Amino acid sequence: MTTSHPDPTLDTLLHNHPTLKKDLQRGLVMGGVALRDIAQAVGTPCWIIDAGTLRQRAQDMQTAFEAYSLPIDYHFAVKSQDHRACLSLLAQQGWGADVVSGGELQRALAANIPAERIVFSGIGKTDDELKLAITHDIAQINVESREELYRLNALASTMKKRARISLRVNPDVDAQTHDKITTGRAEDKFGIAYNEIHALYRHAQREMSGIHLVGLAVHLGSQISTEAPFRQGYTKIAELIRSLRHEGLTVEEIDCGGGLGITYRDEIAPPPSMLAHVINDIFGDMDVHLRIEPGRWLAAPAGVLLTQVIDTKEGVRKFAIVDAGMNDLVRPAMYDSWHGILPVGPTSPSTPIERVDVVGPVCESSDTFARQRALPSLKRHDILAFLDAGAYGSVMSSTYNSRPFAAQVMIHEGKWEIIRQRQSLEELMAHERLPQWLSQTES
Ligand SMILES: Cc1ncc(COP(=O)(O)O)c(C=O)c1O
């Protein structure tokens, strides 16, 4: 959030987001719909997803790989955006899912993603979650530790099944991204240490009757904006494949993970063709079936979060206090991330530009979306759009400060529909119970 080089101007932001258009009368328009109309009808805060953008980005990713005719399956990282409408839409386009919990697995199935298109990663899968995956015969379970491998083998054997698995490798590569979203360094909690893989692979493939070991998986981190980490990580995986095969072991599949970054501010984010090129360079002639698991690249630019100015406050600096909080969009508080902010209503070119801190109402100083951002002078009731909020946005929301989950809307071909009602306070408290001793005292 605090960087020395200047922020992009509002025009540059618009230019970088072809999904959004500025209309002199209607204000900010997304997928043919004036966002002001949605805010007025549904209220704020409100998440918007544009189906057309999501579909187009999925298609662009596929097109990049089709250029190399690679044998590849696409798995959308459900953690980035888990609404079933998004998953179903992607399923129609042939996408499967990458899930990291039993809940996400159930969601993917409920969105009509066939089990054979689902991969399951994550370091803390419970017995019940593993059993669910085994029962449904999903495409593969990415095993993240020796301990999990043994546990899974025992579970599958008891169930008289063979679980299709890959070993997730920790390649000890720095993805050069934010510390909190890097996953492939030796000190990170993810995957199995590089130098342990070979022996474990041999053991699993030759000795474990509950396991069908199909290959290796790797995921280096998220919001990766250069080619080097991908190239380094995949090169290490290719070396492993060669040494495993040299010993007569079978490696049929490589799951290349996700991680491709986007331009939030002024990052030079490489296009999917870069990823396709690197993957083809390294695995293209290795006779392996490939998988990728992108999330952010598809979903982030397809979504915005609408919010309204509750009050402005003048002091040493000007604050615009908005009705979305860190409980809605936690990324700035959690990762210091920068989100573009655009006014939603039509703004006259004569409105003066002012520097303002855009802050939420939550009682935490970290509930700050932008510091000293140049925006047309804001006043109460103005509506703003936080850009690139389609990934790691709604999925990370909480009800901190007893703030209900915001509504979600999907735009499709110039029309919009609510796809998740705003949570009511009754719903928020519905599962709370007073302990008996206290309720008795009350009555
Ligand atoms: C195992 C795995 N696969 C895929 C992803 C998706 O990453 P991204 O949204 O950066 O593409 C993640 C997210 O960190 C992940 O942990």
Coordinates of C-alpha atoms and ligand atoms in Angstrom, one line a residue:
M1 CA 0.0 0.0 0.0
T2 CA 2.9 2.3 0.7
T3 CA 5.2 2.5 -2.3
S4 CA 7.3 5.4 -3.5
H5 CA 6.3 5.4 -7.1
P6 CA 3.1 7.2 -8.2
D7 CA -0.2 5.4 -8.4
P8 CA -1.8 4.9 -11.8
T9 CA -4.2 7.6 -12.7
L10 CA -7.9 6.9 -12.9
D11 CA -7.7 6.8 -16.7
T12 CA -4.9 4.4 -16.6
L13 CA -6.8 2.2 -14.2
L14 CA -9.8 2.2 -16.6
H15 CA -7.5 1.4 -19.5
N16 CA -6.0 -1.5 -17.6
H17 CA -9.5 -2.9 -16.9
P18 CA -11.3 -3.4 -20.2
T19 CA -14.2 -5.0 -18.3
L20 CA -15.1 -1.5 -17.0
K21 CA -16.3 1.5 -19.1
K22 CA -17.0 5.0 -18.0
D23 CA -20.3 6.4 -19.3
L24 CA -20.9 10.1 -18.9
Q25 CA -24.5 9.6 -17.9
R26 CA -24.5 6.2 -16.2
G27 CA -21.1 6.3 -14.5
L28 CA -19.0 3.1 -14.2
V29 CA -20.4 0.3 -16.3
M30 CA -19.4 -3.4 -16.1
G31 CA -20.6 -6.0 -18.5
G32 CA -23.1 -3.5 -19.9
V33 CA -24.7 -2.7 -16.5
A34 CA -24.3 0.6 -14.6
L35 CA -22.9 -0.4 -11.2
R36 CA -24.7 2.5 -9.6
D37 CA -28.0 0.8 -10.5
I38 CA -27.0 -2.4 -8.7
A39 CA -25.7 -0.4 -5.6
Q40 CA -29.1 1.4 -5.4
A41 CA -31.1 -1.8 -5.8
V42 CA -29.1 -4.1 -3.6
G43 CA -27.3 -1.8 -1.2
T44 CA -23.7 -1.7 -0.3
P45 CA -21.3 -3.3 0.4
C46 CA -21.9 -5.6 -2.6
W47 CA -19.7 -8.0 -4.5
I48 CA -20.1 -8.1 -8.3
I49 CA -18.8 -10.8 -10.6
D50 CA -19.0 -10.4 -14.4
A51 CA -19.7 -13.8 -15.9
G52 CA -18.5 -12.6 -19.4
T53 CA -15.1 -11.6 -18.0
L54 CA -14.6 -14.8 -16.0
R55 CA -15.6 -16.9 -19.1
Q56 CA -13.3 -14.9 -21.4
R57 CA -10.3 -15.2 -19.1
A58 CA -10.8 -18.9 -18.8
Q59 CA -10.9 -19.1 -22.5
D60 CA -7.8 -16.9 -22.9
M61 CA -5.9 -19.3 -20.5
Q62 CA -7.1 -22.3 -22.5
T63 CA -6.1 -20.6 -25.8
A64 CA -2.6 -20.0 -24.6
F65 CA -2.1 -23.7 -23.9
E66 CA -3.9 -24.9 -27.0
A67 CA -1.2 -23.1 -29.0
Y68 CA 1.2 -25.9 -27.9
S69 CA -1.4 -28.8 -28.1
L70 CA -0.4 -29.9 -24.7
P71 CA -2.3 -32.7 -23.0
I72 CA -3.6 -30.6 -20.1
D73 CA -6.5 -30.4 -17.7
Y74 CA -7.6 -27.0 -16.2
H75 CA -8.5 -26.9 -12.6
F76 CA -9.9 -23.6 -11.2
A77 CA -8.5 -22.9 -7.7
V78 CA -11.8 -22.8 -5.7
K79 CA -10.2 -21.0 -2.8
S80 CA -9.9 -17.9 -4.9
Q81 CA -13.6 -17.6 -5.7
D82 CA -16.0 -20.4 -4.5
H83 CA -19.5 -19.3 -5.6
R84 CA -21.2 -22.2 -7.2
A85 CA -22.3 -19.9 -10.1
C86 CA -18.7 -19.3 -11.0
L87 CA -17.8 -22.9 -10.6
S88 CA -20.7 -24.0 -12.8
L89 CA -19.9 -21.5 -15.4
L90 CA -16.3 -22.7 -15.6
A91 CA -17.5 -26.3 -15.6
Q92 CA -19.5 -25.6 -18.7
Q93 CA -16.2 -24.5 -20.3
G94 CA -14.6 -27.8 -19.3
W95 CA -12.8 -26.6 -16.2
G96 CA -12.4 -28.8 -13.2
A97 CA -11.5 -27.7 -9.7
D98 CA -8.6 -27.6 -7.3
V99 CA -10.0 -27.8 -3.8
V100 CA -8.3 -27.5 -0.4
S101 CA -11.0 -28.8 2.0
G102 CA -13.9 -31.2 2.1
G103 CA -16.2 -28.2 2.0
E104 CA -14.7 -27.0 -1.3
L105 CA -14.9 -30.6 -2.6
Q106 CA -18.6 -30.7 -1.8
R107 CA -19.1 -27.3 -3.4
A108 CA -17.3 -28.4 -6.6
L109 CA -19.5 -31.5 -6.8
A110 CA -22.6 -29.4 -6.2
A111 CA -21.6 -27.2 -9.0
N112 CA -21.6 -30.2 -11.4
I113 CA -17.9 -30.5 -11.6
P114 CA -17.3 -34.2 -12.2
A115 CA -15.1 -36.0 -9.5
E116 CA -12.6 -37.0 -12.2
R117 CA -11.9 -33.3 -12.7
I118 CA -11.2 -32.5 -9.1
V119 CA -7.8 -32.4 -7.5
F120 CA -7.4 -32.0 -3.7
S121 CA -4.4 -30.1 -2.2
G122 CA -3.8 -28.8 1.3
I123 CA -1.5 -29.8 4.2
G124 CA -4.2 -30.6 6.8
K125 CA -6.7 -33.0 5.3
T126 CA -8.6 -34.8 7.9
D127 CA -9.5 -38.5 7.7
D128 CA -13.1 -37.6 6.9
E129 CA -11.9 -35.3 4.1
L130 CA -9.6 -38.0 2.7
K131 CA -12.4 -40.6 2.9
L132 CA -14.7 -38.2 1.0
A133 CA -12.1 -37.8 -1.8
I134 CA -11.5 -41.6 -1.9
T135 CA -15.2 -42.4 -2.0
H136 CA -15.7 -40.0 -4.9
D137 CA -12.7 -41.3 -6.8
I138 CA -11.5 -37.8 -7.5
A139 CA -8.7 -37.2 -10.1
Q140 CA -6.0 -37.0 -7.6
I141 CA -5.1 -36.1 -4.0
N142 CA -2.0 -34.0 -3.8
V143 CA -0.2 -35.5 -0.8
E144 CA 1.7 -32.9 1.2
S145 CA 3.7 -35.0 3.7
R146 CA 5.1 -38.5 4.5
E147 CA 2.7 -38.7 7.4
E148 CA -0.3 -37.9 5.2
L149 CA 0.8 -40.5 2.6
Y150 CA 0.9 -43.3 5.3
R151 CA -2.4 -42.2 6.7
L152 CA -4.0 -42.1 3.2
N153 CA -2.7 -45.5 2.3
A154 CA -4.1 -47.0 5.5
L155 CA -7.5 -45.3 5.0
A156 CA -7.8 -46.4 1.3
S157 CA -6.7 -50.0 2.1
T158 CA -9.4 -50.2 4.8
M159 CA -11.9 -49.0 2.3
K160 CA -10.6 -51.5 -0.2
K161 CA -9.8 -48.7 -2.6
R162 CA -6.7 -47.3 -4.3
A163 CA -6.5 -43.5 -4.1
R164 CA -5.0 -41.7 -7.1
I165 CA -2.4 -39.4 -5.7
S166 CA 0.5 -37.1 -6.6
L167 CA 3.3 -36.1 -4.3
R168 CA 3.4 -32.4 -3.8
V169 CA 7.0 -31.3 -4.1
N170 CA 8.5 -28.4 -2.1
P171 CA 11.1 -27.4 -4.7
D172 CA 12.7 -24.7 -2.4
V173 CA 12.2 -21.9 -4.9
D174 CA 11.4 -18.4 -3.9
A175 CA 8.4 -17.2 -5.9
Q176 CA 9.4 -13.5 -5.3
T177 CA 6.0 -12.6 -4.2
H178 CA 4.5 -11.4 -0.9
D179 CA 5.9 -13.4 2.0
K180 CA 2.4 -14.5 3.1
I181 CA 1.5 -16.0 -0.3
T182 CA 4.8 -17.8 -1.1
T183 CA 4.5 -21.6 -0.7
G184 CA 7.5 -23.2 -2.4
R185 CA 10.5 -22.3 -0.1
A186 CA 12.0 -25.1 2.1
E187 CA 10.8 -23.2 5.2
D188 CA 7.2 -23.0 4.0
K189 CA 4.7 -25.5 5.4
F190 CA 3.7 -26.8 2.0
G191 CA 4.7 -30.0 0.2
I192 CA 7.4 -32.6 0.7
A193 CA 11.0 -31.7 0.9
Y194 CA 12.7 -32.0 -2.5
N195 CA 15.3 -34.4 -1.4
E196 CA 12.8 -36.7 0.3
I197 CA 10.7 -37.2 -2.7
H198 CA 12.6 -39.9 -4.6
A199 CA 12.7 -42.5 -1.8
L200 CA 9.1 -41.8 -0.8
Y201 CA 7.9 -42.0 -4.4
R202 CA 9.6 -45.4 -4.8
H203 CA 8.1 -46.7 -1.6
A204 CA 4.6 -45.4 -2.5
Q205 CA 4.6 -46.7 -6.0
R206 CA 6.1 -50.1 -5.2
E207 CA 4.8 -50.9 -1.7
M208 CA 1.6 -49.2 -1.0
S209 CA -1.5 -51.2 -1.9
G210 CA -4.0 -48.4 -1.2
I211 CA -2.2 -45.9 -3.4
H212 CA -2.1 -45.3 -7.1
L213 CA 0.8 -42.8 -7.5
V214 CA 0.4 -41.0 -10.8
G215 CA 3.0 -38.2 -10.5
L216 CA 4.1 -35.0 -8.9
A217 CA 2.5 -31.7 -8.0
V218 CA 4.0 -28.3 -7.3
H219 CA 2.6 -24.9 -6.4
L220 CA 5.1 -22.1 -5.8
G221 CA 2.9 -19.3 -4.5
S222 CA 0.5 -16.7 -5.7
Q223 CA 0.6 -13.4 -7.5
I224 CA 3.9 -14.4 -9.3
S225 CA 4.8 -11.8 -11.8
T226 CA 8.0 -13.1 -13.4
E227 CA 8.9 -16.1 -15.4
A228 CA 12.0 -17.1 -13.3
P229 CA 10.3 -18.8 -10.4
F230 CA 8.1 -20.9 -12.7
R231 CA 11.1 -21.9 -14.8
Q232 CA 13.2 -22.7 -11.7
G233 CA 10.5 -24.7 -10.0
Y234 CA 9.4 -26.7 -13.1
T235 CA 13.1 -27.4 -14.1
K236 CA 13.6 -29.0 -10.7
I237 CA 10.4 -31.2 -11.2
A238 CA 11.7 -32.2 -14.6
E239 CA 15.0 -33.4 -13.0
L240 CA 13.0 -35.4 -10.5
I241 CA 10.9 -37.0 -13.3
R242 CA 14.1 -38.0 -15.1
S243 CA 15.7 -39.6 -12.1
L244 CA 12.5 -41.4 -11.1
R245 CA 12.0 -42.8 -14.6
H246 CA 15.7 -43.8 -14.7
E247 CA 14.9 -46.1 -11.9
G248 CA 12.0 -47.6 -13.7
L249 CA 9.3 -45.7 -11.8
T250 CA 6.3 -44.4 -13.6
V251 CA 5.5 -40.7 -13.8
E252 CA 2.3 -40.1 -15.7
E253 CA 1.1 -36.7 -14.4
I254 CA 2.5 -33.3 -13.5
D255 CA 0.3 -30.8 -11.7
C256 CA 1.9 -27.4 -12.3
G257 CA -0.2 -25.5 -9.7
G258 CA -1.4 -21.9 -10.1
G259 CA 0.1 -18.6 -9.1
L260 CA 0.1 -16.4 -12.2
G261 CA -0.2 -12.8 -11.1
I262 CA -2.2 -9.9 -12.4
T263 CA -1.8 -6.1 -12.5
Y264 CA -3.4 -4.6 -9.4
R265 CA -1.4 -1.4 -9.5
D266 CA 1.6 -1.3 -11.9
E267 CA 3.0 -4.8 -11.8
I268 CA 4.0 -6.0 -15.2
A269 CA 2.0 -9.2 -15.0
P270 CA 3.0 -11.8 -17.7
P271 CA 0.2 -13.2 -19.8
P272 CA -0.8 -16.9 -19.7
S273 CA 1.2 -17.4 -22.9
M274 CA 4.3 -17.0 -20.8
L275 CA 3.2 -19.8 -18.5
A276 CA 2.2 -22.0 -21.4
H277 CA 5.6 -21.3 -23.1
V278 CA 7.6 -22.3 -19.9
I279 CA 5.5 -25.4 -19.3
N280 CA 5.8 -26.5 -22.9
D281 CA 9.6 -25.8 -22.9
I282 CA 10.1 -27.9 -19.8
F283 CA 7.5 -30.7 -20.0
G284 CA 6.4 -30.5 -23.6
D285 CA 8.5 -33.6 -24.7
M286 CA 8.4 -35.5 -21.5
D287 CA 5.3 -37.6 -22.2
V288 CA 3.4 -36.4 -19.1
H289 CA -0.2 -35.4 -18.7
L290 CA -0.4 -31.9 -17.3
R291 CA -2.7 -30.0 -15.0
I292 CA -2.8 -26.3 -14.0
E293 CA -4.6 -24.8 -11.0
P294 CA -5.0 -21.0 -11.6
G295 CA -7.4 -19.0 -9.5
R296 CA -6.5 -15.3 -9.2
W297 CA -5.7 -14.8 -12.8
L298 CA -9.2 -15.9 -13.9
A299 CA -11.3 -14.4 -11.1
A300 CA -9.7 -11.3 -9.7
P301 CA -10.3 -8.9 -12.7
A302 CA -13.8 -10.3 -13.1
G303 CA -15.0 -8.8 -9.8
V304 CA -15.4 -5.6 -7.9
L305 CA -16.6 -4.7 -4.5
L306 CA -19.0 -1.8 -4.3
T307 CA -19.0 0.4 -1.2
Q308 CA -20.5 3.7 -0.2
V309 CA -19.0 6.6 1.7
I310 CA -20.7 6.8 5.1
D311 CA -18.9 10.0 6.1
T312 CA -15.9 12.0 5.3
K313 CA -13.7 13.3 8.1
E314 CA -11.2 16.2 7.8
G315 CA -8.2 16.5 10.0
V316 CA -4.5 16.3 9.5
R317 CA -5.6 14.3 6.5
K318 CA -9.0 13.6 4.8
F319 CA -10.6 10.3 5.5
A320 CA -13.4 8.7 3.5
I321 CA -15.1 6.2 5.7
V322 CA -16.8 3.6 3.6
D323 CA -19.3 0.9 4.5
A324 CA -17.1 -2.0 3.4
G325 CA -14.6 -3.2 6.0
M326 CA -11.6 -5.5 6.3
N327 CA -14.2 -8.1 7.3
D328 CA -15.4 -7.9 3.7
L329 CA -12.1 -7.4 1.8
V330 CA -9.2 -8.4 4.0
R331 CA -6.4 -8.3 1.5
P332 CA -5.2 -4.8 2.2
A333 CA -5.1 -5.4 5.9
M334 CA -3.6 -8.9 5.6
Y335 CA -1.1 -8.5 2.7
D336 CA -0.8 -4.7 2.4
S337 CA -2.3 -5.2 -1.0
W338 CA -3.2 -2.3 -3.3
H339 CA -6.6 -2.3 -5.0
G340 CA -7.6 0.2 -7.7
I341 CA -10.5 2.4 -6.6
L342 CA -12.9 4.1 -9.0
P343 CA -15.9 6.3 -8.4
V344 CA -19.1 4.6 -9.6
G345 CA -21.3 7.6 -10.2
P346 CA -20.8 9.9 -13.2
T347 CA -18.2 12.4 -12.1
S348 CA -17.8 15.7 -13.8
P349 CA -14.3 16.5 -15.0
S350 CA -14.5 19.7 -13.0
T351 CA -14.6 17.8 -9.7
P352 CA -11.3 18.5 -7.9
I353 CA -9.0 15.6 -7.3
E354 CA -8.0 15.2 -3.6
R355 CA -5.8 13.0 -1.6
V356 CA -7.8 10.8 0.7
D357 CA -7.4 7.8 3.0
V358 CA -10.1 5.3 2.2
V359 CA -10.9 3.4 5.4
G360 CA -13.5 0.9 6.6
P361 CA -15.6 1.1 9.8
V362 CA -14.0 -1.8 11.6
C363 CA -12.3 -1.0 14.9
E364 CA -8.8 -1.8 13.7
S365 CA -6.3 0.6 12.3
S366 CA -5.5 -2.0 9.6
D367 CA -9.0 -1.5 8.3
T368 CA -7.5 0.9 5.7
F369 CA -8.0 0.3 2.0
A370 CA -5.9 3.1 0.6
R371 CA -3.7 5.9 1.9
Q372 CA -3.5 9.3 0.3
R373 CA -5.2 8.0 -2.8
A374 CA -6.0 10.6 -5.5
L375 CA -9.8 10.5 -6.1
P376 CA -12.4 13.1 -7.2
S377 CA -13.4 14.9 -4.0
L378 CA -15.6 12.4 -2.1
K379 CA -18.7 13.2 -0.1
R380 CA -21.3 11.2 1.9
H381 CA -23.2 8.6 -0.2
D382 CA -20.7 8.5 -3.1
I383 CA -20.2 5.0 -4.3
L384 CA -16.8 3.5 -5.0
A385 CA -15.7 0.3 -6.7
F386 CA -12.7 -1.6 -5.4
L387 CA -11.2 -3.3 -8.4
D388 CA -9.8 -6.8 -8.9
A389 CA -11.9 -8.1 -6.0
G390 CA -13.1 -11.2 -7.7
A391 CA -10.4 -13.5 -6.2
Y392 CA -9.5 -13.8 -2.5
G393 CA -12.3 -11.3 -1.8
S394 CA -15.7 -12.6 -0.8
V395 CA -14.2 -16.0 0.0
M396 CA -12.1 -14.4 2.8
S397 CA -14.9 -12.4 4.3
S398 CA -15.8 -12.7 8.0
T399 CA -18.4 -11.3 10.2
Y400 CA -16.0 -9.5 12.5
N401 CA -17.6 -6.6 14.4
S402 CA -21.0 -8.4 13.8
R403 CA -21.0 -7.2 10.3
P404 CA -23.1 -9.5 8.1
F405 CA -21.7 -11.1 4.9
A406 CA -22.3 -8.7 1.9
A407 CA -24.6 -9.5 -1.0
Q408 CA -23.2 -11.0 -4.2
V409 CA -24.4 -10.2 -7.7
M410 CA -23.6 -11.7 -11.1
I411 CA -23.7 -9.8 -14.3
H412 CA -24.5 -11.7 -17.4
E413 CA -25.1 -10.3 -20.9
G414 CA -26.2 -6.9 -19.8
K415 CA -28.4 -8.1 -16.9
W416 CA -27.7 -8.8 -13.3
E417 CA -29.0 -11.1 -10.6
I418 CA -28.4 -11.5 -6.9
I419 CA -26.5 -14.8 -6.4
R420 CA -26.2 -14.5 -2.7
Q421 CA -28.5 -12.5 -0.4
R422 CA -27.0 -10.1 2.1
Q423 CA -26.9 -12.0 5.4
S424 CA -29.3 -10.7 8.0
L425 CA -28.4 -10.1 11.6
E426 CA -30.8 -12.9 12.5
E427 CA -28.9 -15.3 10.2
L428 CA -25.6 -14.1 11.6
M429 CA -26.7 -15.0 15.2
A430 CA -28.9 -18.0 14.2
H431 CA -26.5 -20.7 15.4
E432 CA -25.6 -19.1 18.7
R433 CA -27.0 -20.7 21.8
L434 CA -26.8 -19.4 25.4
P435 CA -25.5 -22.0 27.8
Q436 CA -28.3 -23.5 29.9
W437 CA -27.1 -21.8 33.2
L438 CA -27.3 -18.4 31.6
S439 CA -30.6 -18.8 29.8
Q440 CA -32.1 -20.1 33.0
T441 CA -30.9 -17.0 34.8
E442 CA -32.4 -14.8 32.1
S443 CA -35.9 -16.4 32.2
Ligands
LIG1 C1 -2.3 -25.6 -4.2 C2 -2.7 -24.4 -4.8 N1 -3.1 -24.4 -6.1 C3 -3.5 -23.3 -6.7 C4 -3.6 -22.1 -6.1 C5 -4.1 -20.9 -6.8 O1 -3.2 -19.8 -6.9 P1 -3.5 -18.5 -7.7 O2 -4.8 -18.0 -7.3 O3 -2.4 -17.6 -7.4 O4 -3.5 -18.9 -9.2 C6 -3.2 -22.0 -4.7 C7 -3.3 -20.7 -4.0 O5 -2.4 -20.3 -3.3 C8 -2.8 -23.2 -4.1 O6 -2.4 -23.2 -2.8

